[in-house]
CSV table of C-alpha atoms and ligand atoms in Angstrom, one decimal:
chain,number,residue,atom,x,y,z
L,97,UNK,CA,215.4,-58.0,62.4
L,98,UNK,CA,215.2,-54.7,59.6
L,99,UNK,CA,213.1,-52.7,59.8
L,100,UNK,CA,210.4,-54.3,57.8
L,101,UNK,CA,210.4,-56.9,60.7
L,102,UNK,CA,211.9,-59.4,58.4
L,103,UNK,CA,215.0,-61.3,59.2
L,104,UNK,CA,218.3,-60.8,57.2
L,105,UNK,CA,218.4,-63.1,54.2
L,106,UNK,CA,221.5,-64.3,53.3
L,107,UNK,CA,224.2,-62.1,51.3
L,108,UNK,CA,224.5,-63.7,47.9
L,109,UNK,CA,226.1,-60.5,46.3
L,110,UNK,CA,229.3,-63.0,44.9
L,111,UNK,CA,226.8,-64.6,42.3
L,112,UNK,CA,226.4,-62.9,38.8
L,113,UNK,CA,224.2,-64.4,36.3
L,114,UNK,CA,226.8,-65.8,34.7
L,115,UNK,CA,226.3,-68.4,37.6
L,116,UNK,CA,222.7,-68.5,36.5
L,117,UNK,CA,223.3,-70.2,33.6
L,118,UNK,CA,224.6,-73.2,35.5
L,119,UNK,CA,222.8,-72.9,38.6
L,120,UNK,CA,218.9,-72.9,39.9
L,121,UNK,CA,219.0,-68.6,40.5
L,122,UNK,CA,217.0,-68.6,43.5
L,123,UNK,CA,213.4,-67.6,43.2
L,124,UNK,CA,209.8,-67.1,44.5
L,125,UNK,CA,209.9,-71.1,45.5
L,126,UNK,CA,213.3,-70.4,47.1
L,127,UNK,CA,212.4,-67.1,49.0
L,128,UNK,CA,209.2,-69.0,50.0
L,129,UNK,CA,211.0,-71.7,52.1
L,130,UNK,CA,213.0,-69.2,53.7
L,131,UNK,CA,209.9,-67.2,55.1
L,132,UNK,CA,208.8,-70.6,56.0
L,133,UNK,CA,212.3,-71.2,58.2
L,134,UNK,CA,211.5,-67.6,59.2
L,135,UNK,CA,207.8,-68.2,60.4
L,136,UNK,CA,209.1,-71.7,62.4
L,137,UNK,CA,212.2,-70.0,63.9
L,138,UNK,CA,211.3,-70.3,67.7
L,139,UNK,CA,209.9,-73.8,66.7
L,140,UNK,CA,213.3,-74.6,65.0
L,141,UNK,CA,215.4,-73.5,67.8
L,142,UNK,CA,213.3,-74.9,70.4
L,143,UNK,CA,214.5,-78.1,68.4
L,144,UNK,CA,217.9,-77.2,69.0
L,145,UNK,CA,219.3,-79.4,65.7
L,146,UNK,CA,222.4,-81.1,65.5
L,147,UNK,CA,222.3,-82.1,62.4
L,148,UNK,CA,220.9,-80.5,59.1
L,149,UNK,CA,220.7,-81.4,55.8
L,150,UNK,CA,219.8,-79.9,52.4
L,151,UNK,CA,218.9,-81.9,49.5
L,152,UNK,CA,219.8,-80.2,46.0
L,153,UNK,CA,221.2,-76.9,47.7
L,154,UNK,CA,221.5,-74.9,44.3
L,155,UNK,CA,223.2,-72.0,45.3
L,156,UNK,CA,223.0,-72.7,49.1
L,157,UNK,CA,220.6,-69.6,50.1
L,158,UNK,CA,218.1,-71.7,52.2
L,159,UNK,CA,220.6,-73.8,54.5
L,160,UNK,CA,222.7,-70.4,54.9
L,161,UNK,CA,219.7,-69.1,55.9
L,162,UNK,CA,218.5,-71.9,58.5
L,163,UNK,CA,222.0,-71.7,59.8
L,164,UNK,CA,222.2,-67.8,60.5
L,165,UNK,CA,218.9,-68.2,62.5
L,166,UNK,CA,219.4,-71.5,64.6
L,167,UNK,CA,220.9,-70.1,68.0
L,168,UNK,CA,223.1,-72.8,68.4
L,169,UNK,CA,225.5,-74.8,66.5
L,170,UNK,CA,224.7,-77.7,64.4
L,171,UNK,CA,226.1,-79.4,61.6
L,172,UNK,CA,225.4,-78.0,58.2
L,173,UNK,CA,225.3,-80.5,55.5
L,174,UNK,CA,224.3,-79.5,51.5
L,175,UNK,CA,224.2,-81.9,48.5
L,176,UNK,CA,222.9,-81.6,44.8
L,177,UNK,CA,223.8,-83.5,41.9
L,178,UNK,CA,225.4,-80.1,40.0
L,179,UNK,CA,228.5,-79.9,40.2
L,180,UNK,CA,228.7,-75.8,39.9
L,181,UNK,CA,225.7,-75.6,42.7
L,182,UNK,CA,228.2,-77.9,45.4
L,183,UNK,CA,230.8,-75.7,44.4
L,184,UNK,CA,228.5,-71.9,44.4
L,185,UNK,CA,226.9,-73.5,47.6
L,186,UNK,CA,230.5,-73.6,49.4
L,187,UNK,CA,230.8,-70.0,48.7
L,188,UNK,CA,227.9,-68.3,49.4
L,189,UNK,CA,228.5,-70.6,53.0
L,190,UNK,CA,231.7,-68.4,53.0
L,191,UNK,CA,229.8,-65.2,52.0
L,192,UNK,CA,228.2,-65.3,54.9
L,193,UNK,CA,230.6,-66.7,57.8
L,194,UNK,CA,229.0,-70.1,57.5
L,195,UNK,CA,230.0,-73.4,57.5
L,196,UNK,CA,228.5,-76.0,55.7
L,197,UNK,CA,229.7,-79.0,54.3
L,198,UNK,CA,228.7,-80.0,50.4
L,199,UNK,CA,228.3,-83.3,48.8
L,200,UNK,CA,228.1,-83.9,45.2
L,201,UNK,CA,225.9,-86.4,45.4
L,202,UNK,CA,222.1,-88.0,44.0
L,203,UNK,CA,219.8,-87.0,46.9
L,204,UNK,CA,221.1,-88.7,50.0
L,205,UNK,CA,222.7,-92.2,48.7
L,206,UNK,CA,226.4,-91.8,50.3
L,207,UNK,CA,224.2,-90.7,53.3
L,208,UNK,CA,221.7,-92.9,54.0
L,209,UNK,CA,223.2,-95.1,56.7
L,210,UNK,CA,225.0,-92.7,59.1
L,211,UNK,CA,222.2,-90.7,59.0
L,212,UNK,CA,219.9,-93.0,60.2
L,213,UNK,CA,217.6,-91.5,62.6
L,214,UNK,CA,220.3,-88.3,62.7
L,215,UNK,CA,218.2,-85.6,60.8
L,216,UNK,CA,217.0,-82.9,62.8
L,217,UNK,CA,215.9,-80.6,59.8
L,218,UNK,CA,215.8,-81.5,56.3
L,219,UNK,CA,214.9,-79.3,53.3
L,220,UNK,CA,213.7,-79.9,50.0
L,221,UNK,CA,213.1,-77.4,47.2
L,222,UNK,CA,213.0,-80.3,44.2
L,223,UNK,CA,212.6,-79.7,40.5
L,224,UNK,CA,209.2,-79.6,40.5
L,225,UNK,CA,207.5,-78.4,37.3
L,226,UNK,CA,205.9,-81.1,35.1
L,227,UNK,CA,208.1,-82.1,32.3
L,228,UNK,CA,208.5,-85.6,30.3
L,229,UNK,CA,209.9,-87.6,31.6
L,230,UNK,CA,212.6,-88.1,29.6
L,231,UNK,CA,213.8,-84.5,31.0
L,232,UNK,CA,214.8,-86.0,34.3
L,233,UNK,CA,218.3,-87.4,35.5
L,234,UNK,CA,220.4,-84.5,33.7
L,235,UNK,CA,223.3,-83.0,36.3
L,236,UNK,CA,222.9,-79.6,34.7
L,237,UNK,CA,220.4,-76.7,34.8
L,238,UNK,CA,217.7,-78.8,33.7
L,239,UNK,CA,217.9,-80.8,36.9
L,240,UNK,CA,216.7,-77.4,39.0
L,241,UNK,CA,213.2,-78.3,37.6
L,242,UNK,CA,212.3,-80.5,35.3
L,243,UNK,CA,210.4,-83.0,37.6
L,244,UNK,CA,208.6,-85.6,35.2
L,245,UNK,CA,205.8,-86.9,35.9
L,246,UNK,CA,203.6,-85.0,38.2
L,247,UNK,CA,206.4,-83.2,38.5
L,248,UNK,CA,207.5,-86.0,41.2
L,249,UNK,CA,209.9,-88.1,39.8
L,250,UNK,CA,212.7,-86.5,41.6
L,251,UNK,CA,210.7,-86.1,44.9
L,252,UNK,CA,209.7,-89.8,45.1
L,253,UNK,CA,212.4,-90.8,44.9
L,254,UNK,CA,213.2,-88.9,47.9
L,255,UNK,CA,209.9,-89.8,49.7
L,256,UNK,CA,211.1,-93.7,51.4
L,257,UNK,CA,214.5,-92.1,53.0
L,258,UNK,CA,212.9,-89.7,55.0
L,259,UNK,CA,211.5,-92.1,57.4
L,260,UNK,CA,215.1,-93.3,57.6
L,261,UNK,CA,217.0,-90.2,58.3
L,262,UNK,CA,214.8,-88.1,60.4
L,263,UNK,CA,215.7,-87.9,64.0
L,264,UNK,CA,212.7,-88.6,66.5
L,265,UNK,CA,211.8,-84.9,66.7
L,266,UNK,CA,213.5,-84.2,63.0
L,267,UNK,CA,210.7,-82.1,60.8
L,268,UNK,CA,211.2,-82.3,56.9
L,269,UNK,CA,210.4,-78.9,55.0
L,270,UNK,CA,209.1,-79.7,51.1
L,271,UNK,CA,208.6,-77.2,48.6
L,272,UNK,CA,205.6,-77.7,46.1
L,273,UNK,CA,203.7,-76.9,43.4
L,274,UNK,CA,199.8,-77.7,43.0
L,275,UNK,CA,200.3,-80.4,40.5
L,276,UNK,CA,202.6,-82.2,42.5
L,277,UNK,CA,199.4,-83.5,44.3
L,278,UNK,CA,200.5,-83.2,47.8
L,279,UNK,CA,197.3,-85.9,49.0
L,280,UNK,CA,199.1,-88.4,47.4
L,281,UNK,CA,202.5,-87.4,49.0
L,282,UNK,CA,201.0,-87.3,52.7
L,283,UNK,CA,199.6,-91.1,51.5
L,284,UNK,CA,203.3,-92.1,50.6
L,285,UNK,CA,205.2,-90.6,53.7
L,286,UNK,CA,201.7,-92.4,55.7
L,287,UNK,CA,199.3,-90.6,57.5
L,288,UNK,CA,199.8,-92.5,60.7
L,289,UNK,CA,203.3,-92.1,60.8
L,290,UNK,CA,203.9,-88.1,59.3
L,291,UNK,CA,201.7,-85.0,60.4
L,292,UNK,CA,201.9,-82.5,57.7
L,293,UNK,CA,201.1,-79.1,58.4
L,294,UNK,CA,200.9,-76.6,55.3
L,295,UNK,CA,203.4,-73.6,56.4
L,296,UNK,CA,202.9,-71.4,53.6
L,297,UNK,CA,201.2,-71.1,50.6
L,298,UNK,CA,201.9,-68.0,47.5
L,299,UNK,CA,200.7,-67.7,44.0
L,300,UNK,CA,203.2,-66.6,41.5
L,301,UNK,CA,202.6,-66.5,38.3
L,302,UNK,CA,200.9,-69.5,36.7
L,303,UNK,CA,202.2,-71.4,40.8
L,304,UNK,CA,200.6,-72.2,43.2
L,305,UNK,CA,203.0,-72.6,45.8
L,306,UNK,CA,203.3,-74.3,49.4
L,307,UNK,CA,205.9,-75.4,52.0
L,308,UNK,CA,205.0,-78.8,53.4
L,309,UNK,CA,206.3,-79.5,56.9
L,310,UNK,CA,206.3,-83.3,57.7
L,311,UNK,CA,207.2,-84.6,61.3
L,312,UNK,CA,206.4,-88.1,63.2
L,313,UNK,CA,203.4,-88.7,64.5
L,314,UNK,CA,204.8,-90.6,67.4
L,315,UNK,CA,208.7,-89.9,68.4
L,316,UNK,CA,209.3,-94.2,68.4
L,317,UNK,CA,211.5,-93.8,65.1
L,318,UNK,CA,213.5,-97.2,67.1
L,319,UNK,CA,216.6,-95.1,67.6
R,240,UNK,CA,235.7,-82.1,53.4
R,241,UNK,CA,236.1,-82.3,57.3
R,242,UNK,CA,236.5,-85.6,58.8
R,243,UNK,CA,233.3,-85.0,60.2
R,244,UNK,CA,231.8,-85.3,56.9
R,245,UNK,CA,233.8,-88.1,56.2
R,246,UNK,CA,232.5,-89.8,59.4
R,247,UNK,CA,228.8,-89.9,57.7
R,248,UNK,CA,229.8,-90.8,53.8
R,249,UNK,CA,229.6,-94.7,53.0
R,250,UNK,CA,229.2,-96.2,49.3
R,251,UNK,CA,227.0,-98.7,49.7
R,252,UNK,CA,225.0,-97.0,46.8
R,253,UNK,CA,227.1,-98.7,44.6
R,254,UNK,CA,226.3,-102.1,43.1
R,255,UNK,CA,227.9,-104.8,44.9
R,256,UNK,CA,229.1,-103.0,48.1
R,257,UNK,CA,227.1,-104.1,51.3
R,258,UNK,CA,228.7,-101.5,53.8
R,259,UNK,CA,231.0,-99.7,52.5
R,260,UNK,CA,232.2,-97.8,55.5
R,261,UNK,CA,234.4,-96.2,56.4
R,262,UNK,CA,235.8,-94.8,53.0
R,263,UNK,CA,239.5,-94.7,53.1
R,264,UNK,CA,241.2,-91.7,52.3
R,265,UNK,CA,244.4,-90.6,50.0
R,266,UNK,CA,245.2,-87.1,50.4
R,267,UNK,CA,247.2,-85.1,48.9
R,268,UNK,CA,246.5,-81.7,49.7
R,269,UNK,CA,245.3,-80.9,53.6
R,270,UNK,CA,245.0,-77.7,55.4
R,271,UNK,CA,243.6,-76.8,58.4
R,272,UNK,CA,241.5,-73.9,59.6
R,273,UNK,CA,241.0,-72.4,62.4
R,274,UNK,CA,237.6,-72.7,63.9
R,275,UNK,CA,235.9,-71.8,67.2
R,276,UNK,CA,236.3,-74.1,69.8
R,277,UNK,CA,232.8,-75.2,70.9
R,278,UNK,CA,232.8,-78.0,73.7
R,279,UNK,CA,229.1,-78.1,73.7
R,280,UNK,CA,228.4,-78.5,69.7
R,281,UNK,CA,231.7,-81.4,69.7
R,282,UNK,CA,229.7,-83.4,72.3
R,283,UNK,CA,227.2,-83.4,71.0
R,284,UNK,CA,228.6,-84.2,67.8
R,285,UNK,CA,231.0,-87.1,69.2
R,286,UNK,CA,227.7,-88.9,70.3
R,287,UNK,CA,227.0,-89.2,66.4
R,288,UNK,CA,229.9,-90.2,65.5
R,289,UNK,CA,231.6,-93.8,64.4
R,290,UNK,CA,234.7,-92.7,66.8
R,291,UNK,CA,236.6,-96.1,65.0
R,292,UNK,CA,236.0,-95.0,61.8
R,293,UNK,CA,237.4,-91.6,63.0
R,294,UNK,CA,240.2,-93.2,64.2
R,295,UNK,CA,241.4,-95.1,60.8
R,296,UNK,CA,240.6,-91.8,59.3
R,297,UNK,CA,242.9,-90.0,61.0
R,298,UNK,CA,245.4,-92.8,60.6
R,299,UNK,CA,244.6,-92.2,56.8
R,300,UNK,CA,245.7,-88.5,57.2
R,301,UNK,CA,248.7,-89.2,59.4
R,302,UNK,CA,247.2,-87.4,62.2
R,303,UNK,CA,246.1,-90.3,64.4
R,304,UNK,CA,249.1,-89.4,66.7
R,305,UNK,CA,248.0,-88.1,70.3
R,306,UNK,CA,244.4,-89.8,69.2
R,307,UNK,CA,242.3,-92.5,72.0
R,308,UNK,CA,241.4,-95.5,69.7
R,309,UNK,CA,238.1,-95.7,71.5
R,310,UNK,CA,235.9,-92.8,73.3
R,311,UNK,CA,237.4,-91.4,76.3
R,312,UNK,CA,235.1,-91.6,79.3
R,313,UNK,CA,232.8,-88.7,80.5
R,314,UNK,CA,234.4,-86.8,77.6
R,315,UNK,CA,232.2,-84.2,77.8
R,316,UNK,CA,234.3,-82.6,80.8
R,317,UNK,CA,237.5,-83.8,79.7
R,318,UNK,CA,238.6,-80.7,77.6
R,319,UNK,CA,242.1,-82.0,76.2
R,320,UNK,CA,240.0,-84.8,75.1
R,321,UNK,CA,237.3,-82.3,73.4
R,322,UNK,CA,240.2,-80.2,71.7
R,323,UNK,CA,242.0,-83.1,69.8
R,324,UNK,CA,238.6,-84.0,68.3
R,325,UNK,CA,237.9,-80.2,67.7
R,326,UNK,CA,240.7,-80.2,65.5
R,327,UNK,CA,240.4,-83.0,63.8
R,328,UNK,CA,236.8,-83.0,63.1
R,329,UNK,CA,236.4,-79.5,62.4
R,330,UNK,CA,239.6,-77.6,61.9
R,331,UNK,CA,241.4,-80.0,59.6
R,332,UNK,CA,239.9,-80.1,55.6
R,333,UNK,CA,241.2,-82.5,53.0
R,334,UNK,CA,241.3,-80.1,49.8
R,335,UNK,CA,242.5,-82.5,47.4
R,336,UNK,CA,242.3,-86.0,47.4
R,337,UNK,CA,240.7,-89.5,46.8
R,338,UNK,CA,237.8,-91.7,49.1
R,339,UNK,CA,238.0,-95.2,48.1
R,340,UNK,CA,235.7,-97.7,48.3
R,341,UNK,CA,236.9,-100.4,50.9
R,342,UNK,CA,234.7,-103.4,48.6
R,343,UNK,CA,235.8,-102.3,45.5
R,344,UNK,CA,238.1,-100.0,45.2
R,345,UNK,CA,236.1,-97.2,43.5
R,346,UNK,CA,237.6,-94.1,43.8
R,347,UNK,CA,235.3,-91.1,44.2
R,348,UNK,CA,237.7,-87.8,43.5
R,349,UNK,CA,237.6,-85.0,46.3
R,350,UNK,CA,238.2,-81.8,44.7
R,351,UNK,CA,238.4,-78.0,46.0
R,352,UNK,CA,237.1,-79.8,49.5
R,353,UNK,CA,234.2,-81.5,48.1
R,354,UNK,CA,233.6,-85.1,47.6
R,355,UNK,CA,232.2,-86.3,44.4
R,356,UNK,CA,230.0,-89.0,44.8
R,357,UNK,CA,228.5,-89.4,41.8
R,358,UNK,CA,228.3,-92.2,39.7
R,359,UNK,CA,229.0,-92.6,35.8
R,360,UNK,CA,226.4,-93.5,33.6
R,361,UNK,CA,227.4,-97.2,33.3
R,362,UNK,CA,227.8,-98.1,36.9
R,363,UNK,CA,223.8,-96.7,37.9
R,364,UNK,CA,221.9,-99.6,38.3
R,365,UNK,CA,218.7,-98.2,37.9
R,366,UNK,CA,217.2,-100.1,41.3
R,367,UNK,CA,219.4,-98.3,43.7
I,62,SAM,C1,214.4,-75.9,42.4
I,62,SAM,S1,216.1,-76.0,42.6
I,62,SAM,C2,216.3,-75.5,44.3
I,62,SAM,C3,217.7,-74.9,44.6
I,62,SAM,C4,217.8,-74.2,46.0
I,62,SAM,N1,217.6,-75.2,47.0
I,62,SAM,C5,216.8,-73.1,46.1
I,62,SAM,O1,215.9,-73.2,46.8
I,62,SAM,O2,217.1,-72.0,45.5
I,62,SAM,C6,216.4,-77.8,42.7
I,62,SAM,C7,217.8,-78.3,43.0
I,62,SAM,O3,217.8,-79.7,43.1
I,62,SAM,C8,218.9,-80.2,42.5
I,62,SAM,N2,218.7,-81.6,42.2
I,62,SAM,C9,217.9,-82.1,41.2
I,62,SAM,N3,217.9,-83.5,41.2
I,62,SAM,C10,218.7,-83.8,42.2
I,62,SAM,C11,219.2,-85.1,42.7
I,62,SAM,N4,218.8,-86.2,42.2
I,62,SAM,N5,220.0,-85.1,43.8
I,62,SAM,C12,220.4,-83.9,44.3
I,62,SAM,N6,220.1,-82.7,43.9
I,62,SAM,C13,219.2,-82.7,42.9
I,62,SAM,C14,219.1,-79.3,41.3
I,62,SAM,O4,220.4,-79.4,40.8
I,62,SAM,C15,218.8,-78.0,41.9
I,62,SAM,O5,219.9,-77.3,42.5
């Protein structure tokens, strides 16, 4: 702990902003999942994960993060679908004496079948804002937000694996925005099968931000 | 990219391929780290694992040599046994390199350690 009682963030003094300009520079969303991992960190240990998984790492911050607080050793595993983030993500891994293991990648498709019912923690920080549609899909800076429709084109696409990959006690952390109707994303993961608890919630700016944490109702994922 | 990683990558995403696992691998740069030996985090791992897709992968590598083709019993005690796959899974990285397909051929480029799964434009079939 520091003194302000907080735990130490990750040290991501390599990046300059000429990485910026290629990567998602991480930001109120960003340091609001990380106070979420901090608020759940005797929950998350008491997990003890194996295996962890970040979907569209960006620079890496919040999986470097998980892994400095988790008190025992797990797989790390990052993908995103820019090139530069895999790449910034390995570093600041190396930054700070971590390893993780990045996969250039859209979402979890080379990952879908091992992982079956092998998730302990998965995070999700998607681009989220609203944007046209025709915004999505790009593999460049525009992919760290531009989220279409509801600013959920990204997410749902997301939405059917997690059923799939989580692990019988696995919890799924999503980052938000108002507008990204989170009723209707409880409705799509199913109320019978998820329990969503709202971790955190922050206003910044014109956001309104909240981490979603999803887990199984019932541990009989069939694995 | 560890051989652990490789352990959990198929390419069934693309059109066409029903399993696509394990991906083989031409390497043509390899180094290997040095990493803490943790029994407790490799058993735990080697209970996830495809331990016959390890094997070809090592074989791949040229490094299946001193290797059990199937799980050693009780290998959480048996340390030798825990060492082998330390190394392998964990203190060997392929830097450079190619994971192909085994349906198709595809070859998806590792570079600088990381595998590039991506598709191009043409091969995304929109349903997948
Ligand atoms: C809002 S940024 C979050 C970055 C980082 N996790 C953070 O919290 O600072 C969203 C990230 O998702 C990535 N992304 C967007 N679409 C993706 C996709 N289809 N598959 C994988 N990653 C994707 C972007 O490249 C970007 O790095």
């Amino acid at each position: 702990m520091t003194e302000s009682g907080h735990l130490p963030t990750p040290d991501i003094s390599h990046l300059s902003s000429s990485d910026y300009l290629k990567i998602y520079e991480p930001a109120e969303d960003s340091f609001l999942l990380i106070d979420a991992l901090e608020k759940d960190v005797n929950f998350l240990n008491q997990l003890r994960p194996t295996v962890c998984l970040e979907v569209g790492c960006g620079s890496g911050l919040c999986l470097t993060f998980l892994a400095q607080i988790l008190q025992t050793k797990a797989l790390f595993i990052a993908t995103d679908i820019n090139p530069s983030a895999v790449d910034i993500c390995q570093k600041t891994a190396q930054q700070n004496n971590i390893s993780i293991q990045p996969i250039l990648t859209d979402l979890v498709s080379c990952l879908g079948d091992r992982l079956e019912h092998q998730v302990d923690v998965l995070l999700f920080n998607p681009p989220y804002v609203v944007t046209s549609s025709s915004e999505v899909g790009s593999h460049g800076i525009e992919a760290s937000w531009a989220g279409g429709v509801k600013g959920r084109e990204v997410t749902d696409r997301l939405l059917p694996y997690i059923d799939k990959v989580l692990s019988k006690t696995g919890v799924f952390y999503l980052v938000i925005v108002k507008e990204n109707l989170p009723d209707e994303i409880k409705d799509i993961l199913g109320r019978d099968k998820f329990h969503c608890d709202v971790i955190i919630t922050r206003k910044s700016g014109p956001e309104h931000l909240s981490i979603l944490r999803f887990q199984r109702r019932h541990s009989d994922c069939n694995s | 990219m560890k051989l652990l990683t490789h352990n959990m990558l198929s390419s069934n995403f693309v059109k066409g391929v029903t399993k696509g696992f394990p991906l083989k691998i031409m390497a043509s740069k390899i180094e290997e780290k040095e990493v803490d030996f943790n029994p407790e985090f490799i058993s735990r791992m080697i209970a996830k694992l495809d331990w016959p897709a390890l094997y070809t992968a090592a074989g791949d590598i040229k490094k299946a040599e001193g290797l059990p083709e199937t799980i050693t019993e009780n290998y959480e005690s048996n340390e030798d046994f825990l060492k082998i796959a330390h190394n392998l899974l964990l203190q060997v990285e392929i830097i450079e390199g190619d994971l192909i397909c085994p349906e198709t051929g595809r070859k998806f480029p590792i570079t600088n350690g990381i595998p590039n799964m991506l598709l191009h434009e043409d091969e995304v079939t929109g349903d997948k």
